[in-house]
CSV table of C-alpha atoms and ligand atoms in Angstrom, one decimal:
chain,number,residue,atom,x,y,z
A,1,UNK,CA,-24.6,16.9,40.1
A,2,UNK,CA,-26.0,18.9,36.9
A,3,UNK,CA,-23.0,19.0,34.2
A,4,UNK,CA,-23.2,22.6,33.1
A,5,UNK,CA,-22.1,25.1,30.5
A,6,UNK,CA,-22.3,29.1,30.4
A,7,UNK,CA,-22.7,30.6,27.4
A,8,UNK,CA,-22.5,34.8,28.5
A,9,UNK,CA,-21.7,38.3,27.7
A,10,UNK,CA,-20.6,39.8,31.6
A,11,UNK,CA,-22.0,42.3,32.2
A,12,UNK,CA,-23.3,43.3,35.6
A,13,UNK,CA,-25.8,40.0,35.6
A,14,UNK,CA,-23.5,37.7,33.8
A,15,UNK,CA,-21.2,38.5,36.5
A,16,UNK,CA,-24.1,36.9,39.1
A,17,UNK,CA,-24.7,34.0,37.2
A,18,UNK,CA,-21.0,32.6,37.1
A,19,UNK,CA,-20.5,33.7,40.7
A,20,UNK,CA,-24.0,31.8,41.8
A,21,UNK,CA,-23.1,28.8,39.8
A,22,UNK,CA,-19.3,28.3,40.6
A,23,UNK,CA,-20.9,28.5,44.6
A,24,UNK,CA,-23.5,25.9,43.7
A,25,UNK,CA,-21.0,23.5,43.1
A,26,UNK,CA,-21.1,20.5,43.6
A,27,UNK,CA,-24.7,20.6,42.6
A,28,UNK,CA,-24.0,22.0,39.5
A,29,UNK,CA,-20.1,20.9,37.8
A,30,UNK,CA,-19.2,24.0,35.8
A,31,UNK,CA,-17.1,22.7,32.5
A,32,UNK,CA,-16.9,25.9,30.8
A,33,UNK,CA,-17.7,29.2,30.0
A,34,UNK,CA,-18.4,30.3,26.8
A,35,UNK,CA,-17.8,34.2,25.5
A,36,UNK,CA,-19.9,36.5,22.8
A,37,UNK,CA,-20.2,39.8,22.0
A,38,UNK,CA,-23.2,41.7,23.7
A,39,UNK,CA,-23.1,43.5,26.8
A,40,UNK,CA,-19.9,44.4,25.3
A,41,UNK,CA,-17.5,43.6,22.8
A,42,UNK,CA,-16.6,40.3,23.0
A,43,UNK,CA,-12.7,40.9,24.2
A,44,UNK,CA,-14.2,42.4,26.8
A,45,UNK,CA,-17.0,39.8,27.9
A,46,UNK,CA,-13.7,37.4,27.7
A,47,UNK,CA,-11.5,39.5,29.7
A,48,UNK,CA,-14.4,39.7,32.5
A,49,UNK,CA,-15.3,36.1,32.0
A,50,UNK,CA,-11.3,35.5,33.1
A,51,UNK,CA,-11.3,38.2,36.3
A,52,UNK,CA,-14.9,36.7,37.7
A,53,UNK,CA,-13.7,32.7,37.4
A,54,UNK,CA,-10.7,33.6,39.1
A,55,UNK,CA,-12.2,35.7,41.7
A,56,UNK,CA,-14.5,32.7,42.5
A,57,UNK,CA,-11.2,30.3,42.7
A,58,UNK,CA,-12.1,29.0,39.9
A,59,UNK,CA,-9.5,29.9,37.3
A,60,UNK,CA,-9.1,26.6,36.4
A,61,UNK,CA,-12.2,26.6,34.3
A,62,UNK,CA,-11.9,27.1,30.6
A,63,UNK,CA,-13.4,30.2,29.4
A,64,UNK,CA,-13.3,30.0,25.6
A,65,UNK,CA,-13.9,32.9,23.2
A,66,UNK,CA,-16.8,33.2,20.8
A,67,UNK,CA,-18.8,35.2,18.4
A,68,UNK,CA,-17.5,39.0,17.9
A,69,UNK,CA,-21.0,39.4,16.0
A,70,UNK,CA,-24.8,38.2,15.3
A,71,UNK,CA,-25.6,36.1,12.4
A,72,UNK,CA,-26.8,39.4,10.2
A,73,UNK,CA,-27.3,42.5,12.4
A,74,UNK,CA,-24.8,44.6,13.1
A,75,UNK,CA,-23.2,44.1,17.0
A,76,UNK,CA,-25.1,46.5,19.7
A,77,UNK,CA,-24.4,46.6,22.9
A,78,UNK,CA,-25.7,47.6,26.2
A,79,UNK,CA,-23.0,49.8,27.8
A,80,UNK,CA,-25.2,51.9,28.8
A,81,UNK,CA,-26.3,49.5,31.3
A,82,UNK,CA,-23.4,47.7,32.0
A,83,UNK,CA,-20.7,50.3,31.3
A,84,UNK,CA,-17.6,50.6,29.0
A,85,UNK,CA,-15.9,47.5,30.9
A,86,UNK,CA,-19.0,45.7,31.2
A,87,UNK,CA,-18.2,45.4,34.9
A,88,UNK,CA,-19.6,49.1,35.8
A,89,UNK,CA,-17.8,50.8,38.3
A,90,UNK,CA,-16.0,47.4,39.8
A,91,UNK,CA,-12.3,46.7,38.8
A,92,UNK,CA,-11.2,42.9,39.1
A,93,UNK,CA,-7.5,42.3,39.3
A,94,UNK,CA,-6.3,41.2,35.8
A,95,UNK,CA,-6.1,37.7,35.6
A,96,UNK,CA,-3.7,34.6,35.3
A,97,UNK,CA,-5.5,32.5,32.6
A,98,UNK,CA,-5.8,33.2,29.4
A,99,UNK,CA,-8.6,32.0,26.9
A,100,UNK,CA,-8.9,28.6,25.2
A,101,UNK,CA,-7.2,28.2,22.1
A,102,UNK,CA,-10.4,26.5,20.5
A,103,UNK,CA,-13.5,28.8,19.3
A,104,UNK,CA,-16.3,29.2,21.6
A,105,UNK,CA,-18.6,27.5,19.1
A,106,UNK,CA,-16.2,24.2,18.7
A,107,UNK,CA,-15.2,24.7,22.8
A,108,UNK,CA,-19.3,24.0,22.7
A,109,UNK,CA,-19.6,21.1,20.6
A,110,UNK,CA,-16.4,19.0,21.3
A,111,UNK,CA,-17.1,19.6,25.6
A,112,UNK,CA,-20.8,18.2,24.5
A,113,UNK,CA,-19.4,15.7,22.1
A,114,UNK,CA,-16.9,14.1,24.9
A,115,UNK,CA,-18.9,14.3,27.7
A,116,UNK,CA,-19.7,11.7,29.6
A,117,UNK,CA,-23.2,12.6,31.0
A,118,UNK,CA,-25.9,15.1,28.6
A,119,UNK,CA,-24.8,18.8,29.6
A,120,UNK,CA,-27.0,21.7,30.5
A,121,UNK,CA,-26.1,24.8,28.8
A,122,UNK,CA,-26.9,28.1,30.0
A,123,UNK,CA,-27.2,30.8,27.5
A,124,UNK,CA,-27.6,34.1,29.1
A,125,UNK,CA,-26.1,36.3,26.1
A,126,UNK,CA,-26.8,36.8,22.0
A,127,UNK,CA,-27.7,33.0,20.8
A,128,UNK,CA,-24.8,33.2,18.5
A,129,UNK,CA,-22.9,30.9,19.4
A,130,UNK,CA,-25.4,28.2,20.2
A,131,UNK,CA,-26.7,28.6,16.7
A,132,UNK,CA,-23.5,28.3,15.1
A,133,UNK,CA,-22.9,24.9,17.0
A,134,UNK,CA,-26.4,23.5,16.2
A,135,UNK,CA,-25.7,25.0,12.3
A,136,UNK,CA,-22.3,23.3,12.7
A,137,UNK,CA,-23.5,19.8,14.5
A,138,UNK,CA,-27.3,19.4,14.8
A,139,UNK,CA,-26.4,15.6,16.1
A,140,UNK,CA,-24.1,16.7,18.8
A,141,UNK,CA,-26.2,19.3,20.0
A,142,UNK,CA,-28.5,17.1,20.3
A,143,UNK,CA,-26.9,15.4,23.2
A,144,UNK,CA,-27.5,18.2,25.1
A,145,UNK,CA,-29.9,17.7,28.4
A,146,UNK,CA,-31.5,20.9,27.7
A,147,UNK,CA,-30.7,24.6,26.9
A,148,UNK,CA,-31.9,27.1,29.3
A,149,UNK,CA,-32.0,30.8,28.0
A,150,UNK,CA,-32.5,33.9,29.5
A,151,UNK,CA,-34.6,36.4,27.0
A,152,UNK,CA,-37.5,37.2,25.2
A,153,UNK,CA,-41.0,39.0,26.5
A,154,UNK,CA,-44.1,37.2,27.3
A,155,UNK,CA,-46.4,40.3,27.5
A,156,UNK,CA,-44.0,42.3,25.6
A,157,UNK,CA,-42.5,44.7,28.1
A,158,UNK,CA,-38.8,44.1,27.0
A,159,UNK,CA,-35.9,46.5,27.9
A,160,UNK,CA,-35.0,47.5,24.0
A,161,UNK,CA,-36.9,50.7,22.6
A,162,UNK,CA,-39.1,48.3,20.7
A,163,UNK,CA,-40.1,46.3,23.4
A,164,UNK,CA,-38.0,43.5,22.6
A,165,UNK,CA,-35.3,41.8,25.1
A,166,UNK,CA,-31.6,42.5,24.7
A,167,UNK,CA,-30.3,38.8,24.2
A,168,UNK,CA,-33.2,38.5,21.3
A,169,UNK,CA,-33.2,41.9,19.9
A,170,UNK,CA,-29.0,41.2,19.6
A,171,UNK,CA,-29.1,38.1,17.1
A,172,UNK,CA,-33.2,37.4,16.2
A,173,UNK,CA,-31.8,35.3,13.6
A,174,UNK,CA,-29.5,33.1,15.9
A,175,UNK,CA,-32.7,33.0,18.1
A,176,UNK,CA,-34.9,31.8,15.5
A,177,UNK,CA,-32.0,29.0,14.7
A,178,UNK,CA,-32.5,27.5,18.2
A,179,UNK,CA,-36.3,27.8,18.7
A,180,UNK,CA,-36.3,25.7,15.5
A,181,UNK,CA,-33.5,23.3,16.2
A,182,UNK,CA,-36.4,20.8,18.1
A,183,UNK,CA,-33.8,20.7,21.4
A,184,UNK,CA,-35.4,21.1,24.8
A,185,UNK,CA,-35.2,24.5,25.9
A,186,UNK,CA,-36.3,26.2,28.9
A,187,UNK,CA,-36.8,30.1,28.3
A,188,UNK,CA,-36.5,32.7,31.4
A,189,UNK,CA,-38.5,35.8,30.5
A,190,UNK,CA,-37.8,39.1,31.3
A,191,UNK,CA,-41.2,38.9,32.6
A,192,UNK,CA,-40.0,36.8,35.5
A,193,UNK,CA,-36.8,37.9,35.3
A,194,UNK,CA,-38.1,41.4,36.2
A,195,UNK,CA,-39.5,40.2,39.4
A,196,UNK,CA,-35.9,39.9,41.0
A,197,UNK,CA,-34.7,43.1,41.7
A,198,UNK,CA,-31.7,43.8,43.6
A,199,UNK,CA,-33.6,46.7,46.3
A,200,UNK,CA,-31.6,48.5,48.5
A,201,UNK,CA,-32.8,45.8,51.1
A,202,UNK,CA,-31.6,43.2,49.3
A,203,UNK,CA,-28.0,44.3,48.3
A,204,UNK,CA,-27.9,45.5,51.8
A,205,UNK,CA,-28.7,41.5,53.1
A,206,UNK,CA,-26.2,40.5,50.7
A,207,UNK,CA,-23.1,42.8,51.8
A,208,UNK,CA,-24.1,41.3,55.3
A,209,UNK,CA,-22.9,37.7,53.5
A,210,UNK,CA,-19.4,39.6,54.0
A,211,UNK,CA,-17.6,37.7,51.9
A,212,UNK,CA,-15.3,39.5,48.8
A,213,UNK,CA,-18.0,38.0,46.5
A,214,UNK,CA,-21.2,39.5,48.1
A,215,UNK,CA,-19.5,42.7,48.1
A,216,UNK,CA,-18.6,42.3,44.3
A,217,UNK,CA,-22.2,41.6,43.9
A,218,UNK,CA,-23.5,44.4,46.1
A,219,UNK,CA,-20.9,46.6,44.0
A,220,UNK,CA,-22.3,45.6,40.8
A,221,UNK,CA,-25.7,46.1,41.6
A,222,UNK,CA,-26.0,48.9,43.6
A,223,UNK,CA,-25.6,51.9,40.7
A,224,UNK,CA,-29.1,50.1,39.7
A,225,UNK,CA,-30.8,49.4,42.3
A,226,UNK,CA,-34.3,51.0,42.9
A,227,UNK,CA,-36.8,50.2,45.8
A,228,UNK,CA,-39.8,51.7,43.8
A,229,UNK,CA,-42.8,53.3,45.1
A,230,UNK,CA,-45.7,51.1,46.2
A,231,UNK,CA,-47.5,52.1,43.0
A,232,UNK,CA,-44.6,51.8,40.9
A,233,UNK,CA,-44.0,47.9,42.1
A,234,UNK,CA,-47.9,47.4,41.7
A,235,UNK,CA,-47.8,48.4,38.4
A,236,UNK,CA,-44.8,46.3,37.8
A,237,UNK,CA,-42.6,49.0,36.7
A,238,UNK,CA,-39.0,47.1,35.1
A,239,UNK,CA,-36.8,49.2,37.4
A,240,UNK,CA,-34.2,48.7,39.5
A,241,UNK,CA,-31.1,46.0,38.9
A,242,UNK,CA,-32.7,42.9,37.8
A,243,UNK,CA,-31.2,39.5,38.3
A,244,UNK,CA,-31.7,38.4,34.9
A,245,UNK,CA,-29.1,35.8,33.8
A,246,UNK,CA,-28.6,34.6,37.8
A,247,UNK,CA,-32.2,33.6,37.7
A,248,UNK,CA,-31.1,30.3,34.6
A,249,UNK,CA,-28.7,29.0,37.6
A,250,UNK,CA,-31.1,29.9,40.1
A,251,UNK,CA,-34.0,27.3,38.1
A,252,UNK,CA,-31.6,24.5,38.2
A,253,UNK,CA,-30.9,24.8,41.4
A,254,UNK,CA,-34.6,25.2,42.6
A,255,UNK,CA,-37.1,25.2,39.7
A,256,UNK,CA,-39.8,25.5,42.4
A,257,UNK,CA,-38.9,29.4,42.4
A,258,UNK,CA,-40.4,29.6,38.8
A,259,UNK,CA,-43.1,29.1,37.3
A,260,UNK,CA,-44.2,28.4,33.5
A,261,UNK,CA,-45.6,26.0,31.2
A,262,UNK,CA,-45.2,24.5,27.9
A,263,UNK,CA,-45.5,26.6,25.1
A,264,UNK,CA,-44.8,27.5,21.5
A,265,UNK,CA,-42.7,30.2,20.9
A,266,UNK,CA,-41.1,32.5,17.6
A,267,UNK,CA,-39.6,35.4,17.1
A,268,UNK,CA,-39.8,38.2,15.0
A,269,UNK,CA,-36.9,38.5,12.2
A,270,UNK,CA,-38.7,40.2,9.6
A,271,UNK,CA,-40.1,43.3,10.5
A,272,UNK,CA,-37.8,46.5,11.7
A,273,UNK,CA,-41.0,47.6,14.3
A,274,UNK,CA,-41.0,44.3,16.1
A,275,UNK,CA,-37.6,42.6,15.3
A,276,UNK,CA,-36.6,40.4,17.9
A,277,UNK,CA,-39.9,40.3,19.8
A,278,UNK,CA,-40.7,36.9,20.4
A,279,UNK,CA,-44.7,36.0,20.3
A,280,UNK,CA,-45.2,33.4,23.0
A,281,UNK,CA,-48.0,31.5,22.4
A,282,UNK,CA,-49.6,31.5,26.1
A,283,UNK,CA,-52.8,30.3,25.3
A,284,UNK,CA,-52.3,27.6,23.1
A,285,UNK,CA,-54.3,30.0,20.5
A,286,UNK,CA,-52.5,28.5,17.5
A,287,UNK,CA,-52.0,25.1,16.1
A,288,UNK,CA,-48.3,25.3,16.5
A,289,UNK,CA,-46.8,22.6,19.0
A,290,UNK,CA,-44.6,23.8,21.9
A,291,UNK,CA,-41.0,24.1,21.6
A,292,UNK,CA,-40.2,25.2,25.1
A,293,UNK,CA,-41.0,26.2,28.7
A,294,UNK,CA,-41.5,29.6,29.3
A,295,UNK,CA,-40.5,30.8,32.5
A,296,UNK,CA,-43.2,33.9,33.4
A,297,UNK,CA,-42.8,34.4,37.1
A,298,UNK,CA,-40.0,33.8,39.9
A,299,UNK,CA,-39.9,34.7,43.5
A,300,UNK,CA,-37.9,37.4,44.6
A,301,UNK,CA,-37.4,36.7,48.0
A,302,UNK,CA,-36.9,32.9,47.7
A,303,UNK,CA,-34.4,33.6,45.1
A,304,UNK,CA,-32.3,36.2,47.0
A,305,UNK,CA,-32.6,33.3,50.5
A,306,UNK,CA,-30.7,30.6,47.8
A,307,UNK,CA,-28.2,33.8,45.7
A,308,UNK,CA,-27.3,34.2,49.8
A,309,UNK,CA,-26.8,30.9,50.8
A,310,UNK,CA,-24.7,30.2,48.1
A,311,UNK,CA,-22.5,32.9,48.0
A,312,UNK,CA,-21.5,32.7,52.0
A,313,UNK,CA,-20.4,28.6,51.1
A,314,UNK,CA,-17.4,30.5,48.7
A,315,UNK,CA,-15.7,31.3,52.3
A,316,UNK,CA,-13.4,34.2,51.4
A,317,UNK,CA,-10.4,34.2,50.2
B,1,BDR,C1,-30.2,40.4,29.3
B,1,BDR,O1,-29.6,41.4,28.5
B,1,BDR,C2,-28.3,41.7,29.1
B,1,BDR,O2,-28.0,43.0,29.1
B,1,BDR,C3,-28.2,41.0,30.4
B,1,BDR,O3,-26.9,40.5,30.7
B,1,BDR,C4,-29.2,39.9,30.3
B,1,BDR,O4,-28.6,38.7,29.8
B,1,BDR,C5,-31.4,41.1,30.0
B,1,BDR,O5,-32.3,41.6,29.0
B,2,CA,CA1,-26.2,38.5,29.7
């Protein structure tokens, strides 16, 4: 049983990850999620945070709000992607539950301060609020079993018009915070991340789960899905909806569907041309020691086999 926390923006991929990791259960025991701005506003990623928990039956779960904006950038967003709601064309009922009353940052560090075994958190939004908690209490933080993070480019093909990845590009600063804080951190790329797209075929496999939650999913993903041409998937061309912040549950539950290594890794925060790319240090060129493990590949298929599995075990109701 891995003790885990989400820290997300949902958004279309959010919205996989908490529905993948409330199914894993009881492999993975999901505390609490954690809200920031990014996808959308942060009301918003609250609001959706709310409508997924309960649609998994899991309303019980704290959701507490976080950061409205990075460290020093202004707030962006990515509505173009995930739409005004953040939940594209998909409407959730409005739910029971209502936010914590505590911050997302102290929701962070008082869950990791009273817990009774080191937690896992999952970052799959802006790092804002994991900086602020490792500004606010490096010693609690550091309590943590590990930090796993979905952003950043490898080979620099990120999804942001200067090649950076969203979750980086959104707070560099914040990012910089925790690839300096010394905590173990595993990094998903969008390298790997951009491996697991949801095809036609495979939203099609997963409607046939026929459960209300594979048909959210299929719903979700379908406005972006994209088989691509022979050529285009040889040439590795990003289309098509990738399962980007699924794939952080997806490692705990079977790292073997990854694969990385040890590396050092930075980020750009002072130039405007490459802010927010992260320079990844893949072949131990530089002297600098490695700070985490950089996750450059992932399986597609095996992936969708376990996003299938655990989806059918949340029955339907
Ligand atoms: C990341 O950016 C967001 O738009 C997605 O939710 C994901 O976390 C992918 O670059
Ligand atoms: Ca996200």
């Amino acid at each position: 049983m891995i003790p885990i926390i989400i820290d997300c923006d949902p958004g279309i991929d959010d919205t996989a990850a908490l529905i993948l990791a409330t199914a894993a259960a009881p492999e993975l025991k999901l505390l609490g999620v954690t809200t920031v701005f990014g996808n959308v506003p942060v009301e918003r990623t609250t609001l959706n945070a709310l409508k997924v928990m309960e649609l998994c039956g899991s309303g019980h779960v704290p959701v507490a709000k976080g950061c409205a904006r990075p460290v020093l950038r202004p707030a962006r967003n990515a509505q173009f992607i995930h739409g005004a709601t953040g939940l594209g064309r998909v409407d959730l009922p409005e739910p029971k539950a209502h936010p914590v009353a505590q911050h997302g940052v102290d929701f962070l560090i008082e869950t990791i301060r009273g817990a009774p075994a080191p937690i896992t958190l999952v970052a799959v939004g802006p790092l804002t609020n994991v900086a602020l908690a490792i500004v606010k209490e490096p010693e609690v933080m550091r309590q943590l079993e590990r930090i796993v993070i979905m952003g950043g480019t490898l080979r620099g093909l990120g999804n942001m018009p200067n090649t950076s990845s969203f979750n980086v590009y959104a707070d560099p600063h914040a990012t910089e915070i925790v690839l300096r804080s010394g905590l173990p951190l595993v990094i998903c790329t969008i390298d790997a991340t951009h491996m697991v797209r949801s095809t036609p075929r495979q939203l099609k496999l997963l409607r046939e789960v026929g459960n209300r939650h594979a048909g959210v999913l299929a719903d979700l993903f379908e406005e972006h899905a994209f088989e691509g041409t022979p050529e285009q998937l040889a040439a590795d061309t990003p289309v098509g909806g990738c399962m980007h912040d699924p794939c952080c549950i997806a490692y705990l539950l079977a790292p073997d569907i990854f694969g990385g290594r040890m590396v050092n890794v930075q980020v750009d925060t002072s130039s405007e041309l490459s802010m927010g790319r992260t320079v990844i240090d893949w072949w131990g060129h530089s002297d600098n020691p490695p700070n985490a493990f950089v996750i450059n590949r992932a399986d597609p298929e095996a992936f969708f086999d376990l996003l299938r599995g655990k989806v059918a075990l949340l029955g339907n109701f």
